CSV table of C-alpha atoms in Angstrom, one decimal:
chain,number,residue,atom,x,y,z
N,1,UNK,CA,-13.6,-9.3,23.9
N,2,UNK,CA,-12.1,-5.9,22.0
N,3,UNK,CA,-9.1,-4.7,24.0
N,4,UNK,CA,-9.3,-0.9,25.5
N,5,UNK,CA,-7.1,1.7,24.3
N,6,UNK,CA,-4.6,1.7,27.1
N,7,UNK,CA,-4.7,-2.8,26.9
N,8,UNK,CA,-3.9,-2.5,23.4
N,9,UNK,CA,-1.1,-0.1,24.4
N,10,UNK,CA,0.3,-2.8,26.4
N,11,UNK,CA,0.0,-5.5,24.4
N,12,UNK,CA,2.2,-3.9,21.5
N,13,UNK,CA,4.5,-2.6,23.2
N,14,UNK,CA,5.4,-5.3,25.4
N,15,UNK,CA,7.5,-8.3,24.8
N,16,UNK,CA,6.2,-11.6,23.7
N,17,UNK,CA,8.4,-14.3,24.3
N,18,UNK,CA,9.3,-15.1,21.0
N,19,UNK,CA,10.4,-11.5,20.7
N,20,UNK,CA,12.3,-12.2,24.1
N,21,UNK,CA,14.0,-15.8,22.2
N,22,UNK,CA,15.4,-13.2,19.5
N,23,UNK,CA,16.4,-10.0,21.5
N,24,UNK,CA,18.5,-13.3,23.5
N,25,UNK,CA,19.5,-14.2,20.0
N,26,UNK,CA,20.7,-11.4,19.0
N,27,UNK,CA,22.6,-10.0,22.0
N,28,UNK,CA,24.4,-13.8,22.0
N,29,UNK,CA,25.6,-13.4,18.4
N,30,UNK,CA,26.5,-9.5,18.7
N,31,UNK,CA,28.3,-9.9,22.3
N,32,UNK,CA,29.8,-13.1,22.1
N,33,UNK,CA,30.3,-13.8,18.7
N,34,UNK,CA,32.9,-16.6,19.7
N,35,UNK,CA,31.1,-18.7,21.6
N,36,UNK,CA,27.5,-18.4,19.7
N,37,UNK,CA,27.4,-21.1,17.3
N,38,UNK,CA,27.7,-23.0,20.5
N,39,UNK,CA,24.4,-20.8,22.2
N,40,UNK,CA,22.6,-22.0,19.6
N,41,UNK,CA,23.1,-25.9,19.5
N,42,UNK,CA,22.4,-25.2,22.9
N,43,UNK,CA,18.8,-24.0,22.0
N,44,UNK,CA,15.4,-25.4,22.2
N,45,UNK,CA,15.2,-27.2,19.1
N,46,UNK,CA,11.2,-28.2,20.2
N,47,UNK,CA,10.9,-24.4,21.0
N,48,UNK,CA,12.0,-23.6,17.6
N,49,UNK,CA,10.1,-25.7,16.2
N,50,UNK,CA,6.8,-25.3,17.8
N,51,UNK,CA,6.9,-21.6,17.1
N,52,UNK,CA,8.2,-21.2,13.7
N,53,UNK,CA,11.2,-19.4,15.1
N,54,UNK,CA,14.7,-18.6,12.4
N,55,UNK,CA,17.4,-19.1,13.6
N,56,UNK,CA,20.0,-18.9,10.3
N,57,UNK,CA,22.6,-20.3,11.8
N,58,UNK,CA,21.0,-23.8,12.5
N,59,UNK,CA,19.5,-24.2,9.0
N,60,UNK,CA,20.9,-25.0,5.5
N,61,UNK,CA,18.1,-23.7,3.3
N,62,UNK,CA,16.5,-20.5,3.0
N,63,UNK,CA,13.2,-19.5,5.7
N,64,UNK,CA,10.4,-19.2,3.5
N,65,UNK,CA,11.4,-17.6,0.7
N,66,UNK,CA,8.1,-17.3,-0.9
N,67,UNK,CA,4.5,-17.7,0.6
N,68,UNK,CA,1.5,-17.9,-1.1
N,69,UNK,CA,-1.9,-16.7,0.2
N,70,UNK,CA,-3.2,-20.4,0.6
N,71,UNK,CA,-0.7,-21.2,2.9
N,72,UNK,CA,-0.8,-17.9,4.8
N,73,UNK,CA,-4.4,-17.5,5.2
N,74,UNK,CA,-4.7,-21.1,5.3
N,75,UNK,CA,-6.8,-21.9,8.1
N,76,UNK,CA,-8.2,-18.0,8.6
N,77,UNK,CA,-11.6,-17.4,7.1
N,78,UNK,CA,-11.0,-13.5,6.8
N,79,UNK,CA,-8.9,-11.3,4.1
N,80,UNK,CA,-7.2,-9.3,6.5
N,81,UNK,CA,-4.7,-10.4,9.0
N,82,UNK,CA,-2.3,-7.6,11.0
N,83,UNK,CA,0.4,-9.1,13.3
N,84,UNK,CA,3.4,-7.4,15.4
N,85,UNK,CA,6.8,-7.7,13.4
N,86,UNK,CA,8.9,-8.9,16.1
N,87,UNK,CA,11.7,-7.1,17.3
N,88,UNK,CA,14.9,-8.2,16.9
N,89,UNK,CA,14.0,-11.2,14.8
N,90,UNK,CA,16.8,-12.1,12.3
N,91,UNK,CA,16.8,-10.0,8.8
N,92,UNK,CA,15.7,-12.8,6.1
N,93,UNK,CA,14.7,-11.7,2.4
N,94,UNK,CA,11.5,-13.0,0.8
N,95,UNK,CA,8.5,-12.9,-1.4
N,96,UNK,CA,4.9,-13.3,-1.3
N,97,UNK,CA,1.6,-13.4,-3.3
N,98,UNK,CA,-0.6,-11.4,-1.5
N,99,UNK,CA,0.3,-7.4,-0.2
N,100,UNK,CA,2.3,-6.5,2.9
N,101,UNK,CA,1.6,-3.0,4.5
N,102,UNK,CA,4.5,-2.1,7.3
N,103,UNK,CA,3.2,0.2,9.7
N,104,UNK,CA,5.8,2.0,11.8
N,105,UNK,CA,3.9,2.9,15.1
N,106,UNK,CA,6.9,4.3,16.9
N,107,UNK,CA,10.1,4.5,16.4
N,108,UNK,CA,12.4,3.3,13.4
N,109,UNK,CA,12.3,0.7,11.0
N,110,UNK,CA,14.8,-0.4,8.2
N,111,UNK,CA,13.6,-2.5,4.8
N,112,UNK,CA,15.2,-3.3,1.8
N,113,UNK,CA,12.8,-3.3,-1.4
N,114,UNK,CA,14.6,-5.3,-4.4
N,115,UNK,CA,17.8,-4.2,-3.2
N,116,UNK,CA,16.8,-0.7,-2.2
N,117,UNK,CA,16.7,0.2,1.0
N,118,UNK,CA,14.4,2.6,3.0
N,119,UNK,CA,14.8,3.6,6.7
N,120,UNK,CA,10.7,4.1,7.8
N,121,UNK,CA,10.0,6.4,10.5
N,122,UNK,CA,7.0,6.7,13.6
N,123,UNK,CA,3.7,7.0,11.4
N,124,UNK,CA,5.1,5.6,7.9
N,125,UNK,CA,2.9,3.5,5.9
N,126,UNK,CA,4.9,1.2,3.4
N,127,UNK,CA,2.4,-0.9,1.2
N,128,UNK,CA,4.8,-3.9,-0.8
N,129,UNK,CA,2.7,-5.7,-3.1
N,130,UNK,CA,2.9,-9.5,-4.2
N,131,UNK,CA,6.0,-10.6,-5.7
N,132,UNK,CA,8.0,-8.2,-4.6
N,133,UNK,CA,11.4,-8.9,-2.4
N,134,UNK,CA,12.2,-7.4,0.6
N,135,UNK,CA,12.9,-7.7,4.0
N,136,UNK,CA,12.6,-6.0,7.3
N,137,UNK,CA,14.9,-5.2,10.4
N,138,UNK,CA,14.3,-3.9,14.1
N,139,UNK,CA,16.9,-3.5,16.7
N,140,UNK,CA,16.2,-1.5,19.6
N,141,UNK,CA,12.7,-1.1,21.1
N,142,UNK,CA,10.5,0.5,18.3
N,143,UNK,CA,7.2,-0.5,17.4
N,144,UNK,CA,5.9,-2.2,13.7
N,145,UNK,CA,3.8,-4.4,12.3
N,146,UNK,CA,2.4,-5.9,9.7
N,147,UNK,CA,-1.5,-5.5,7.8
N,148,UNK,CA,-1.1,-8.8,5.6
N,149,UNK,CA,-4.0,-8.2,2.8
N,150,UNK,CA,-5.2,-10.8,0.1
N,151,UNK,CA,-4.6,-9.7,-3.6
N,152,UNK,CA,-8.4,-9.3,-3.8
N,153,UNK,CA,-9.3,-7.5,-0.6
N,154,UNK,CA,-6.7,-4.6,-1.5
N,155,UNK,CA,-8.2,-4.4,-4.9
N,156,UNK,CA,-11.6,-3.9,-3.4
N,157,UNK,CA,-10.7,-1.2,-0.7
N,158,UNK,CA,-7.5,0.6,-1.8
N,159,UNK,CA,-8.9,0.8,-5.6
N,160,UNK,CA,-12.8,2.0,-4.2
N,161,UNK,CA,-11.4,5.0,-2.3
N,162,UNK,CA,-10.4,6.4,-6.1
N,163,UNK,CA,-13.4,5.7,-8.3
N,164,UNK,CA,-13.9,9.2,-8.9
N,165,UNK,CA,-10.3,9.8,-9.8
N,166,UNK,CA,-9.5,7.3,-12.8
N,167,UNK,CA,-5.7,9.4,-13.2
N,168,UNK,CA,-4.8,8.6,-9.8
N,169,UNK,CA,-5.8,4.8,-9.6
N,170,UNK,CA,-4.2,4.2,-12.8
N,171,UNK,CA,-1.0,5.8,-11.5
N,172,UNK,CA,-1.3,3.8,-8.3
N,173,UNK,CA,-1.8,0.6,-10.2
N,174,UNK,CA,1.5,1.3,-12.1
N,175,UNK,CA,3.1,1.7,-9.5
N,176,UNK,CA,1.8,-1.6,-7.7
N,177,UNK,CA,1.4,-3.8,-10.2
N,178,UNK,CA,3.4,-2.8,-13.6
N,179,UNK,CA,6.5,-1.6,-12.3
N,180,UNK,CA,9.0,-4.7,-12.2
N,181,UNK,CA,11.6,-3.4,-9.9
N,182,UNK,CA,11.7,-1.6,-6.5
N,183,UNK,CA,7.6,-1.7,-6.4
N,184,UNK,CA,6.4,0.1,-3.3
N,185,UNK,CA,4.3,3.3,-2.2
N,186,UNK,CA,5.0,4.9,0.9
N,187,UNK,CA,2.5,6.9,3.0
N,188,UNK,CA,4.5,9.7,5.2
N,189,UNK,CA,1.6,10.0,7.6
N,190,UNK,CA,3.9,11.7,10.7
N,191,UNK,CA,2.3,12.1,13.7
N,192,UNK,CA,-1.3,12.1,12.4
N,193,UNK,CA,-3.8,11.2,15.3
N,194,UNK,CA,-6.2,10.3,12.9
N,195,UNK,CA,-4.5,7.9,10.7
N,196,UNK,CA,-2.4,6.7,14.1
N,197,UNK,CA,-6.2,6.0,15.7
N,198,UNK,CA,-7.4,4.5,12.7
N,199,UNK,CA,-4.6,2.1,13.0
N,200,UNK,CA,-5.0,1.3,16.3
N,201,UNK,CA,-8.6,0.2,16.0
N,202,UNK,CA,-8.1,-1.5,13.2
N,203,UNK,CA,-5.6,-3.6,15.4
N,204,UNK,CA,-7.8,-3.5,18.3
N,205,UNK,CA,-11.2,-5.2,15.9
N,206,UNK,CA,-8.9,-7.8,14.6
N,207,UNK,CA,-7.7,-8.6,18.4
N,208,UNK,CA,-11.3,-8.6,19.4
N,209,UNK,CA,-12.9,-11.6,17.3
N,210,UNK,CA,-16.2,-10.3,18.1
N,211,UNK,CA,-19.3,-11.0,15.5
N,212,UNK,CA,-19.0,-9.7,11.9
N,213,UNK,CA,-14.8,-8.7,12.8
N,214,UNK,CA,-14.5,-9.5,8.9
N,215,UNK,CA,-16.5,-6.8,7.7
N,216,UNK,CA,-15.8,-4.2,10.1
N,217,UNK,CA,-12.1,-4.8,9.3
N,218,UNK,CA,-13.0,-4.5,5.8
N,219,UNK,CA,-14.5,-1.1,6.0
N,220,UNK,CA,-12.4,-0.4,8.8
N,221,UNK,CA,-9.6,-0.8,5.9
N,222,UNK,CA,-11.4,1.6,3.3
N,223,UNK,CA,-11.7,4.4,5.9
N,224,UNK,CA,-8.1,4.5,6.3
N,225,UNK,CA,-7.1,4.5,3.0
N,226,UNK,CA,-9.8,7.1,2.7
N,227,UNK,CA,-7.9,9.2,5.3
N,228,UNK,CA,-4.2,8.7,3.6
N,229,UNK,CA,-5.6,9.7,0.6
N,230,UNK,CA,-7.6,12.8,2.0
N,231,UNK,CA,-4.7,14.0,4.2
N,232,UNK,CA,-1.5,12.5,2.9
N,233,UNK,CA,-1.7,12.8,-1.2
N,234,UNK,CA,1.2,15.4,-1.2
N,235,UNK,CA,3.2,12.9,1.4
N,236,UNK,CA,3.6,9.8,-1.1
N,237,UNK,CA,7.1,8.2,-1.7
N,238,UNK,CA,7.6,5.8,-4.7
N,239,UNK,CA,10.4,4.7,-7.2
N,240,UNK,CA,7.9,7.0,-9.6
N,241,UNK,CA,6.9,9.8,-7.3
N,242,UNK,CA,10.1,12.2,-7.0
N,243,UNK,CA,11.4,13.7,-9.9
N,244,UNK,CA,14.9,15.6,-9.5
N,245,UNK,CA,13.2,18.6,-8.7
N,246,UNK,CA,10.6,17.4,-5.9
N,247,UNK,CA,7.8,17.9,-8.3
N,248,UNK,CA,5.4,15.0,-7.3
N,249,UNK,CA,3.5,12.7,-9.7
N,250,UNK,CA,0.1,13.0,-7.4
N,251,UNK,CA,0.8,16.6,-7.5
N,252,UNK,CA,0.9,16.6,-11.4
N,253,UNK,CA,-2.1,14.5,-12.0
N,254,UNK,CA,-4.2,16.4,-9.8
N,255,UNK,CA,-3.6,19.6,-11.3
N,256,UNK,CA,-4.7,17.7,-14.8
N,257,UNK,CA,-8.1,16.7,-12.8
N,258,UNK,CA,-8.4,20.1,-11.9
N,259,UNK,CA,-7.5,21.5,-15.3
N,260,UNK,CA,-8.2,18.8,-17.7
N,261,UNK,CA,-11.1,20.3,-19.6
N,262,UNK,CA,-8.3,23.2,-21.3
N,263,UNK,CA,-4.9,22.1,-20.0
N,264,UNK,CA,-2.2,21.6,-22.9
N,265,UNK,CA,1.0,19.6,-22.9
N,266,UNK,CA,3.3,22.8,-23.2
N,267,UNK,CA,1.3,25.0,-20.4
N,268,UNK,CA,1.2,22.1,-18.0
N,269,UNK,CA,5.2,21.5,-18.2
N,270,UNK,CA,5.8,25.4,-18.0
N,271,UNK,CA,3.8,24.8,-14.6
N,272,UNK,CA,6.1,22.7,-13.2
N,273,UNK,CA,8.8,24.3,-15.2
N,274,UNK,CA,10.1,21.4,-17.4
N,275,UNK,CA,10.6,21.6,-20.9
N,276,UNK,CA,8.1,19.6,-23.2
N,277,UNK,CA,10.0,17.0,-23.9
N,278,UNK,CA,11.3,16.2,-20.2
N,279,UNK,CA,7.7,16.3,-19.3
N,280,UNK,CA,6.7,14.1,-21.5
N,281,UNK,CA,9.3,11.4,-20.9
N,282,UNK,CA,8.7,11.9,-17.0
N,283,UNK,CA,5.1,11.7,-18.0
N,284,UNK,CA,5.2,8.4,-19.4
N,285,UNK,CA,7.4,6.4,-17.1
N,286,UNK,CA,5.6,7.4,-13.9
N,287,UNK,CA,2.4,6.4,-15.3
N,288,UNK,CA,2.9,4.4,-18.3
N,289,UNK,CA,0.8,6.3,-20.5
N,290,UNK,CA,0.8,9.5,-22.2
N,291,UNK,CA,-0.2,13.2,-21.5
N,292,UNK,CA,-2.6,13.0,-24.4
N,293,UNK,CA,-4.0,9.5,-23.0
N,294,UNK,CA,-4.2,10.8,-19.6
N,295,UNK,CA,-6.4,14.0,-20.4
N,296,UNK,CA,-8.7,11.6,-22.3
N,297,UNK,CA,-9.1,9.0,-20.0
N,298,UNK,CA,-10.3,12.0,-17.3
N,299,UNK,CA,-12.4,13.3,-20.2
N,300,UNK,CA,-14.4,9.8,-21.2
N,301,UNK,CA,-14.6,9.4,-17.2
N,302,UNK,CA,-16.2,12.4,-16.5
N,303,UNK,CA,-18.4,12.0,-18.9
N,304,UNK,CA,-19.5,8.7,-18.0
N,305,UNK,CA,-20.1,9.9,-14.6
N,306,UNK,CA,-22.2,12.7,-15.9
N,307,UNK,CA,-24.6,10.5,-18.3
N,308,UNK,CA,-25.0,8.0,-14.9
N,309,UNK,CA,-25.8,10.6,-12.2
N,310,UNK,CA,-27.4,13.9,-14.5
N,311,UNK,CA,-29.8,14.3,-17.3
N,312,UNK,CA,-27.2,16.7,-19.1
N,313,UNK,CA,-28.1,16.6,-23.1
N,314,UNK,CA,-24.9,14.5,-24.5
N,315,UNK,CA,-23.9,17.9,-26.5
N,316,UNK,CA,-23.6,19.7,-22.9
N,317,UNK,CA,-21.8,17.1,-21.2
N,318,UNK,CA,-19.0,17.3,-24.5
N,319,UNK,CA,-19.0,20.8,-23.4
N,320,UNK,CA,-18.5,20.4,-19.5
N,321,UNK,CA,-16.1,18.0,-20.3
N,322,UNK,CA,-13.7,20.0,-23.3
N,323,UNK,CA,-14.5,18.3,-26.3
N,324,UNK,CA,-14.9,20.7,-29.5
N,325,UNK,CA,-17.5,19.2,-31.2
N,326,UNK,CA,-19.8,16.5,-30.4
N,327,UNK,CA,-19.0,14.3,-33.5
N,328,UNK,CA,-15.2,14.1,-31.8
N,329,UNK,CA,-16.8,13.4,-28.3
N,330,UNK,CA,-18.9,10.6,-30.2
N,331,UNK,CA,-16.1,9.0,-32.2
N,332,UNK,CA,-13.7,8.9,-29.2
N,333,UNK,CA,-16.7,7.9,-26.8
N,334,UNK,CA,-17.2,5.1,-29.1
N,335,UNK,CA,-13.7,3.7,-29.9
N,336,UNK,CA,-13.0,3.7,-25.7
N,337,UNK,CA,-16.4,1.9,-24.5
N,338,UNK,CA,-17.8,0.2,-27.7
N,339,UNK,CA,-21.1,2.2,-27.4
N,340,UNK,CA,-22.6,5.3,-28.0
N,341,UNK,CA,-22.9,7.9,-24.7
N,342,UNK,CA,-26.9,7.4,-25.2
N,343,UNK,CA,-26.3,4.0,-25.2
N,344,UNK,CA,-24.2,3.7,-22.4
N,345,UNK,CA,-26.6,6.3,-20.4
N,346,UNK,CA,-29.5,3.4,-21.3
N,347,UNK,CA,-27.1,0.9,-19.7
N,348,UNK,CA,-26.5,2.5,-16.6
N,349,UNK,CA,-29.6,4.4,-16.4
């Protein structure tokens, strides 16, 4: 049965009694530090036990340092799991192979990305992706928690939301996938009611278990990142995203989707007053390709769109997209796809 707005209000931001176990925890260690390896012999080891609960001081190894999806989503038949991050519970630093998006639903939450740490505020959207290590602390009374996402599901909804805009997916797949250190995108979605609603009956459907919850949490999913996208481009955080000057890397590959049909290296950097050659470099390591690449791939994708949805002549569509000549369009058509236009336009017809 789906929860009302004002239950699911309840239910987060009430205490479970694991979350009560590690607020008692805590306060033990913090208040009493001299007596507190003695609390916690004194604890309920079947307690523990029975509910997965960390307790550092009683172990000798780490806490699950790395999970894989098979044994998270183990006995779960969906791709999309959200769960509360308990308050309280004991910092411990891990890995795992499918994506973690932190949602901070009120209040304040501190993580540490490969040794970087971030301090997330009410309406923050952190997305980690596999393999990445970090870890997650809440002290006081704010609210977080977790959309756990299989490797394949994210694909399919985060990377759908930007078919139409190949510069921008290929930036966000840098950043999620090729980057080796401190991988992470952060949405700063504030107090948006929308994207704070869509949250909630995300969490609400998953509660709910009621018939086809998997795909409604599916699309549920690709409406949201629709809305960050729509309404929080200009709001993105990443290792890649902030140059020393504030210019954003969204920022700059929008204005070459907008402009890509006469844009030039030199009057793009005088546009976001670098020189050339600072561009350039800030260029290539925020998307791992570039400037020249960048403008082509927009070019060849336009194009394709164009042969699959018009009946543009093939010299008019190397026109609309800014290709001098037609032989050129051909030529660079053919080395990308392995085809002529006209024969990809049969293809796809």
């Amino acid at each position: 049965m789906k929860l009302t707005r004002s239950e699911f209000q309840n239910y987060i931001h009430s205490y479970e009694t694991d979350e009560i176990f590690y607020r008692d925890l805590y306060f033990a260690e913090k208040e009493h530090p001299e007596t507190f390896m003695e609390y916690c012999q004194g604890l309920d080891l079947e307690l523990i036990t029975s509910h997965k609960l960390y307790v550092p001081a009683l172990r000798k190894e780490a806490w699950f340092p790395y999970l894989e999806e098979s044994d998270m989503f183990r006995d779960f038949n969906g791709n999309i799991m959200l769960c509360k991050h308990y308050r309280y519970s004991p910092v411990y630093v891990h890995e795992h192979e499918f994506f973690e998006i932190l949602c901070v639903y009120d209040g304040t939450a501190h993580t540490e990305i490969q040794g970087i740490s971030h301090t997330l505020h009410t309406g923050d959207i952190c997305i980690i992706p596999p393999h990445t290590r970090h870890s997650v602390s809440i002290f006081d009374d704010s609210i977080a928690f977790n959309i756990l996402v299989r490797g394949s599901t994210f694909q399919t909804t985060f990377f759908q939301t930007l078919t139409a805009d190949s510069a921008l997916a290929q930036f966000f797949a840098h950043v999620l996938y090729h980057k080796t250190e401190g991988n992470f995108l952060i949405f700063h979605a504030g107090n948006d009611h929308i994207v704070m609603e869509s949250l909630e009956n995300l969490y609400i459907e998953y509660l709910g278990h009621e018939k086809y919850n998997y795909t409604f949490l599916n699309s549920m999913l690709v409406l949201f990142w629709a809305q960050l996208l729509r309404y929080h481009e200009k709001d993105i955080e990443s290792i890649l995203t902030k140059d020393t000057t504030g210019s954003s890397m969204t920022e700059i590959l929008n204005y070459l989707n907008h402009n890509y049909q006469t844009v030039t290296l030199s009057d793009t950097a005088a546009h976001f007053g670098y020189s050339v050659s600072h561009f350039s470099t800030l260029i290539k390591e925020g998307t791992g390709r570039t400037f020249l690449q960048i403008i082509r791939d927009i070019k060849l994708n336009q194009a394709c769109r164009a042969l699959r949805e018009t009946t543009l002549s093939i010299p008019a569509i190397c026109e609309l997209v800014g290709y001098e000549t037609p032989e050129h369009f051909m030529r660079t058509f053919k080395k990308a796809y392995g085809m002529t236009p006209g024969e990809y336009r049969k293809r796809h017809s």
